[in-house]
Coordinates of C-alpha atoms in Angstrom, one line a residue:
X162 CA 68.7 185.0 123.7
X163 CA 67.7 185.9 125.5
X164 CA 64.5 184.3 126.8
X165 CA 61.3 186.3 126.3
X166 CA 58.1 184.5 127.2
X167 CA 55.7 187.4 127.5
X168 CA 53.3 188.3 124.7
X169 CA 52.5 191.4 122.7
X170 CA 50.5 192.2 119.6
X171 CA 52.3 192.8 116.4
X172 CA 50.4 196.1 116.3
X173 CA 52.5 197.2 119.4
X174 CA 55.5 197.5 117.2
X175 CA 54.0 199.8 114.8
X176 CA 56.4 198.4 112.2
X177 CA 55.2 197.7 108.7
X178 CA 58.5 196.1 108.0
X179 CA 57.8 193.4 110.7
X180 CA 54.3 192.7 109.4
X181 CA 55.6 192.3 105.9
X182 CA 58.8 190.5 106.5
X183 CA 59.3 186.9 105.4
X184 CA 62.2 184.6 104.9
X185 CA 63.2 186.3 101.7
X186 CA 63.3 189.6 103.4
X187 CA 65.6 188.2 106.1
X188 CA 67.9 186.9 103.3
X189 CA 68.0 190.3 101.7
X190 CA 69.1 191.9 105.0
X191 CA 72.0 189.4 105.2
X192 CA 70.7 188.0 108.4
X193 CA 70.5 184.4 107.1
X194 CA 72.2 182.4 104.3
X195 CA 70.1 181.7 101.2
X196 CA 70.2 178.0 102.0
X197 CA 71.0 176.3 105.3
X198 CA 70.9 173.0 107.1
X199 CA 71.0 172.1 110.8
X200 CA 74.5 171.5 112.1
X201 CA 75.7 171.1 115.6
X202 CA 79.4 170.8 115.4
X203 CA 80.6 167.9 117.6
X204 CA 77.5 167.8 119.8
X205 CA 76.3 164.3 120.8
X206 CA 72.9 163.2 121.9
X207 CA 71.2 166.0 119.9
X208 CA 67.5 166.2 119.2
X209 CA 66.9 165.2 115.6
X210 CA 63.1 164.5 115.0
X211 CA 60.8 167.5 114.5
X212 CA 63.7 170.0 114.9
X213 CA 65.4 168.8 111.8
X214 CA 62.4 169.6 109.7
X215 CA 63.2 173.3 109.9
X216 CA 65.8 174.9 107.7
X217 CA 68.1 177.6 109.0
X218 CA 66.1 180.3 107.2
X219 CA 62.9 179.0 108.9
X220 CA 64.6 179.0 112.3
X221 CA 65.9 182.5 111.9
X222 CA 62.6 183.9 110.7
X223 CA 60.8 182.1 113.5
X224 CA 63.2 183.4 116.1
X225 CA 62.9 187.0 114.9
X226 CA 59.1 186.9 114.7
X227 CA 58.9 185.3 118.2
X228 CA 60.9 188.1 119.8
X229 CA 59.2 190.8 117.7
X230 CA 55.9 189.6 119.1
X231 CA 56.8 188.9 122.7
X232 CA 59.4 191.5 123.8
X233 CA 56.9 194.2 124.5
X234 CA 54.9 192.6 127.3
X235 CA 57.9 190.8 128.7
X236 CA 59.5 194.3 129.2
X237 CA 56.3 195.6 130.7
X238 CA 56.0 192.8 133.2
X239 CA 59.7 191.8 133.8
X240 CA 61.7 194.8 132.8
X241 CA 64.7 195.2 130.4
X242 CA 66.6 192.0 131.3
X243 CA 65.2 189.2 129.2
X244 CA 66.9 186.2 130.9
X245 CA 66.7 184.0 134.0
X246 CA 67.4 185.3 137.5
X247 CA 70.0 183.8 139.8
X248 CA 68.4 182.9 143.1
X249 CA 71.1 182.5 145.8
X250 CA 70.2 182.6 149.5
X251 CA 70.4 186.4 149.6
X252 CA 68.0 186.9 146.7
X253 CA 65.6 184.1 147.8
X254 CA 65.4 185.4 151.4
X255 CA 64.6 188.9 150.0
X256 CA 62.1 187.4 147.6
X257 CA 60.3 185.5 150.4
X258 CA 60.2 188.6 152.5
X259 CA 58.9 190.7 149.6
X260 CA 56.4 188.0 148.7
X261 CA 54.3 189.0 151.8
X262 CA 53.6 192.2 149.9
X263 CA 52.9 190.3 146.7
X264 CA 56.1 191.4 144.9
X265 CA 59.1 189.1 144.9
X266 CA 62.2 190.8 143.6
X267 CA 62.8 188.7 140.5
X268 CA 64.4 191.7 138.7
X269 CA 67.1 191.8 141.4
X270 CA 67.7 188.1 140.7
X271 CA 68.3 189.0 137.0
X272 CA 70.9 191.5 137.9
X273 CA 72.4 188.9 140.2
X274 CA 72.7 186.6 137.2
X275 CA 74.8 189.2 135.4
X276 CA 77.1 189.8 138.4
X277 CA 77.5 186.1 139.1
X278 CA 78.5 185.5 135.5
X279 CA 81.1 188.2 135.5
X280 CA 82.5 187.0 138.8
X281 CA 82.6 183.4 137.6
X282 CA 84.6 184.5 134.5
X283 CA 86.9 186.6 136.6
X284 CA 86.3 189.8 134.8
X285 CA 88.4 192.4 136.6
X286 CA 86.9 195.6 138.0
X287 CA 90.0 197.7 138.2
X288 CA 90.3 200.7 135.9
X289 CA 93.4 199.5 134.1
X290 CA 92.2 195.9 133.6
X291 CA 88.5 196.1 133.1
X292 CA 87.1 195.5 129.6
X293 CA 87.0 198.5 127.3
X294 CA 85.2 196.9 124.4
X295 CA 82.3 194.4 124.7
X296 CA 80.0 192.6 122.4
X297 CA 76.6 191.4 123.5
X298 CA 75.5 188.5 121.3
X299 CA 71.8 188.1 121.3
X300 CA 71.2 191.3 123.2
X301 CA 67.4 191.4 123.5
X302 CA 66.3 195.0 124.2
X303 CA 69.8 195.7 125.6
X304 CA 69.5 195.2 129.3
X305 CA 72.9 193.5 129.7
X306 CA 74.4 195.9 127.2
X307 CA 73.5 198.9 129.1
X308 CA 74.4 197.3 132.5
X309 CA 77.9 196.4 131.2
X310 CA 78.5 199.8 129.6
X311 CA 77.6 201.5 132.8
X312 CA 79.6 199.2 135.0
X313 CA 82.8 199.3 133.0
X314 CA 82.4 202.6 131.1
X315 CA 83.0 200.4 128.1
X316 CA 82.0 200.6 124.4
X317 CA 79.4 197.9 123.7
X318 CA 78.3 196.5 120.4
X319 CA 75.1 194.5 120.5
X320 CA 73.4 192.3 118.0
X321 CA 70.0 190.5 117.7
X322 CA 67.9 189.0 114.9
X323 CA 64.9 191.2 115.9
X324 CA 64.5 194.7 114.4
X325 CA 61.8 195.4 116.9
X326 CA 64.2 194.7 119.7
X327 CA 66.9 196.9 118.1
X328 CA 64.4 199.8 117.8
X329 CA 63.3 199.5 121.4
X330 CA 66.9 199.0 122.7
X331 CA 68.0 202.2 120.9
X332 CA 65.1 204.1 122.4
X333 CA 65.8 203.0 126.0
X334 CA 69.5 203.5 125.6
X335 CA 69.0 207.1 124.4
X336 CA 66.7 207.9 127.3
X337 CA 69.3 206.5 129.8
X338 CA 72.0 208.7 128.3
X339 CA 74.1 205.8 127.1
X340 CA 73.8 206.2 123.3
X341 CA 77.5 207.1 122.9
X342 CA 78.6 203.9 124.6
X343 CA 76.1 201.3 123.2
X344 CA 75.4 200.5 119.6
X345 CA 72.7 198.1 118.4
X346 CA 72.2 196.4 115.1
X347 CA 70.4 193.5 113.4
X348 CA 72.9 190.8 112.7
X349 CA 73.5 187.0 112.7
X350 CA 75.5 185.7 115.6
X351 CA 76.9 183.0 113.2
X352 CA 78.4 185.7 110.9
X353 CA 79.1 188.7 113.1
X354 CA 79.8 192.0 111.4
X355 CA 83.0 192.6 113.4
X356 CA 86.7 192.3 112.8
X357 CA 88.8 189.6 114.4
X358 CA 90.0 190.4 117.9
X359 CA 87.6 193.3 118.5
X360 CA 86.4 192.8 122.0
X361 CA 87.9 192.4 125.5
X362 CA 84.7 190.7 126.7
X363 CA 82.4 188.5 124.6
X364 CA 79.0 188.2 126.3
X365 CA 76.2 185.7 125.4
X366 CA 73.4 185.5 127.8
X367 CA 70.8 182.8 126.8
X368 CA 71.3 183.0 123.0
X369 CA 73.4 179.9 122.4
X370 CA 70.3 177.7 122.5
X371 CA 69.1 179.4 119.3
X372 CA 72.2 178.6 117.3
X373 CA 71.8 175.9 114.7
X374 CA 75.5 175.4 114.3
X375 CA 77.1 175.3 117.8
X376 CA 80.6 174.9 116.3
X377 CA 80.3 178.0 114.1
X378 CA 78.8 179.9 117.0
X379 CA 81.7 179.1 119.3
X380 CA 84.1 179.9 116.5
X381 CA 82.6 183.3 116.1
X382 CA 82.7 184.1 119.8
X383 CA 86.4 183.1 119.8
X384 CA 87.1 185.0 116.5
X385 CA 85.8 188.4 117.7
X386 CA 87.5 188.1 121.1
X387 CA 90.7 190.1 121.5
X388 CA 93.9 188.2 122.6
X389 CA 93.5 187.7 126.3
X390 CA 89.8 188.5 126.0
X391 CA 87.2 186.6 128.1
X392 CA 84.2 184.8 126.7
X393 CA 81.0 184.3 128.8
X394 CA 78.4 181.9 127.5
X395 CA 75.3 181.3 129.6
X396 CA 72.9 179.0 127.9
X397 CA 70.3 176.2 128.0
X398 CA 71.7 172.7 127.5
X399 CA 70.5 169.1 127.8
X400 CA 72.2 166.9 130.4
X401 CA 75.6 165.3 129.7
X402 CA 75.3 161.8 128.4
X403 CA 76.2 159.1 130.9
X404 CA 79.0 156.6 130.2
X405 CA 77.8 154.2 127.5
X406 CA 75.0 156.4 126.3
X407 CA 75.0 157.4 122.7
X408 CA 71.9 159.7 122.8
X409 CA 69.2 160.9 125.1
X410 CA 66.3 158.7 126.0
X411 CA 63.3 158.8 123.5
X412 CA 61.0 160.5 126.0
X413 CA 63.7 163.1 126.8
X414 CA 64.1 163.8 123.1
X415 CA 60.4 164.1 122.7
X416 CA 60.1 166.7 125.5
X417 CA 62.9 168.7 124.0
X418 CA 61.3 168.5 120.6
X419 CA 58.1 170.1 122.0
X420 CA 60.1 172.9 123.5
X421 CA 62.0 173.4 120.3
X422 CA 58.8 173.6 118.4
X423 CA 57.4 176.3 120.7
X424 CA 60.6 178.5 120.9
X425 CA 62.1 177.9 117.4
X426 CA 65.1 176.2 118.7
X427 CA 67.5 173.9 116.8
X428 CA 69.1 170.8 118.2
X429 CA 70.3 171.0 121.7
X430 CA 73.8 170.0 123.0
X431 CA 75.3 169.3 126.4
X432 CA 77.6 171.5 128.5
X433 CA 80.5 169.1 127.9
X434 CA 79.9 169.6 124.1
X435 CA 80.6 173.3 124.5
X436 CA 83.7 172.6 126.6
X437 CA 84.9 170.3 123.8
X438 CA 84.3 173.0 121.2
X439 CA 86.2 175.5 123.3
X440 CA 89.2 173.2 123.7
X441 CA 89.2 172.5 119.9
X442 CA 89.4 176.3 119.4
X443 CA 92.5 176.5 121.6
X444 CA 90.8 178.6 124.3
X445 CA 92.2 178.6 127.8
X446 CA 91.0 178.8 131.4
X447 CA 87.8 176.9 130.3
X448 CA 85.3 176.5 133.1
X449 CA 81.8 174.9 133.1
X450 CA 79.3 175.0 135.9
X451 CA 75.7 173.8 136.3
X452 CA 73.5 176.7 137.7
X453 CA 70.2 174.8 137.3
X454 CA 69.5 174.8 141.0
X455 CA 69.9 178.6 141.2
X456 CA 67.3 179.3 138.5
X457 CA 64.5 177.1 140.0
X458 CA 62.1 179.9 140.9
X459 CA 62.3 181.5 137.5
X460 CA 59.8 179.6 135.3
X461 CA 57.1 179.4 137.9
X462 CA 57.4 183.1 138.3
X463 CA 57.2 183.6 134.6
X464 CA 54.0 181.4 134.5
X465 CA 52.5 183.5 137.3
X466 CA 53.2 186.7 135.4
X467 CA 51.7 185.3 132.2
X468 CA 48.5 184.4 134.2
X469 CA 48.2 187.9 135.6
X470 CA 45.7 190.4 134.2
X471 CA 48.5 192.2 132.5
X472 CA 50.0 189.0 131.0
X473 CA 46.6 187.6 129.9
X474 CA 45.8 190.8 128.1
X475 CA 49.0 190.5 126.2
X476 CA 48.4 186.9 125.3
X477 CA 44.9 187.8 124.1
X478 CA 46.4 190.3 121.7
X479 CA 49.3 188.1 120.5
X480 CA 49.6 185.6 117.7
X481 CA 49.7 181.8 117.9
X482 CA 53.5 181.8 118.0
X483 CA 53.6 183.6 121.3
X484 CA 50.7 181.7 122.8
X485 CA 52.6 178.4 122.0
X486 CA 55.6 179.9 123.8
X487 CA 53.5 180.6 126.9
X488 CA 52.0 177.1 126.9
X489 CA 55.5 175.6 126.7
X490 CA 56.5 177.1 130.0
X491 CA 55.3 173.9 131.8
X492 CA 57.5 171.9 129.5
X493 CA 60.6 173.9 130.7
X494 CA 59.7 173.3 134.3
X495 CA 59.3 169.5 133.6
X496 CA 62.8 169.6 131.9
X497 CA 64.4 171.1 134.9
X498 CA 62.6 168.9 137.4
X499 CA 63.7 165.8 135.5
X500 CA 67.3 166.9 135.3
X501 CA 67.1 166.9 131.5
X502 CA 67.5 170.7 131.0
X503 CA 70.7 172.3 132.4
X504 CA 71.3 176.0 132.9
X505 CA 75.0 176.1 132.0
X506 CA 77.6 178.8 132.6
X507 CA 80.7 178.3 130.4
X508 CA 83.7 180.7 130.4
X509 CA 87.0 180.8 128.6
X510 CA 89.8 183.1 127.7
X511 CA 91.4 183.6 124.3
X512 CA 95.2 183.1 124.4
X513 CA 97.4 186.2 124.4

């Protein structure tokens, strides 16, 4: 997941498959199980009200439809990277300077997010040690996939629930001359179509928040990682519980419920929950860091783009699902301001 809060009409896709697809169709494609329930592994303090009313098939279908509808305008306004930007002093200073001309360089901040994640995980750049095989879990339209393939000259396999995103990713990748390095397919991150130990680098940029079973999700990331391979997970979380707390406060849960309703998210978990799952899987070199302060300018910038002429035209053509996503942007800002939502970077290494 990557995050995509723009809007586009279903007609933009030109895909009869998308217009006709329902839960049954997703099941036939093997993207979701025939029956499912919400599970969160060992996550504590999870949201359990309105979220729990959706089954896994409903979640997967909603996620796919959301990104089918919204990816087009997001790309038009923000480009190929469908995730937060990382605003350190260098990027912020450049953005402020550029703002005098009305064009802050938010796209540079998105590239900075990728580079910061790689550096945090200690992914080597040397020819003999750099990753040769990579999986991008929740690839969007392939921005990270192509960036990583180009940076490391690596083979990249990329998966998403959205057939519209796959089609667009393939088109862009072909035009950029990277078709021999990057492959895209519709697949479920909780049941990845790859053999054990396939990848030197397992990459998940803002897709973990969509996973209804965090334990299974982490298990799949670990399973497909090669011995010694690195795992990078950058995702939305709720705050860690304080000593003595057994759950989030009712008003915090209610705010997350509203966000979940808009973005087809299952129950949230905390960064420490992910760390616990990583330890349970026997992963090594586990690190966890809160990057919330470095993504502060992102959501206001997304709101501004949504209210631009270009964004409003996209919203006018979109369905209610995408409109709800746009309206929920203020809720995300509230969550960050209250310290409830955390933008977490988690890395680990699979034992040799």
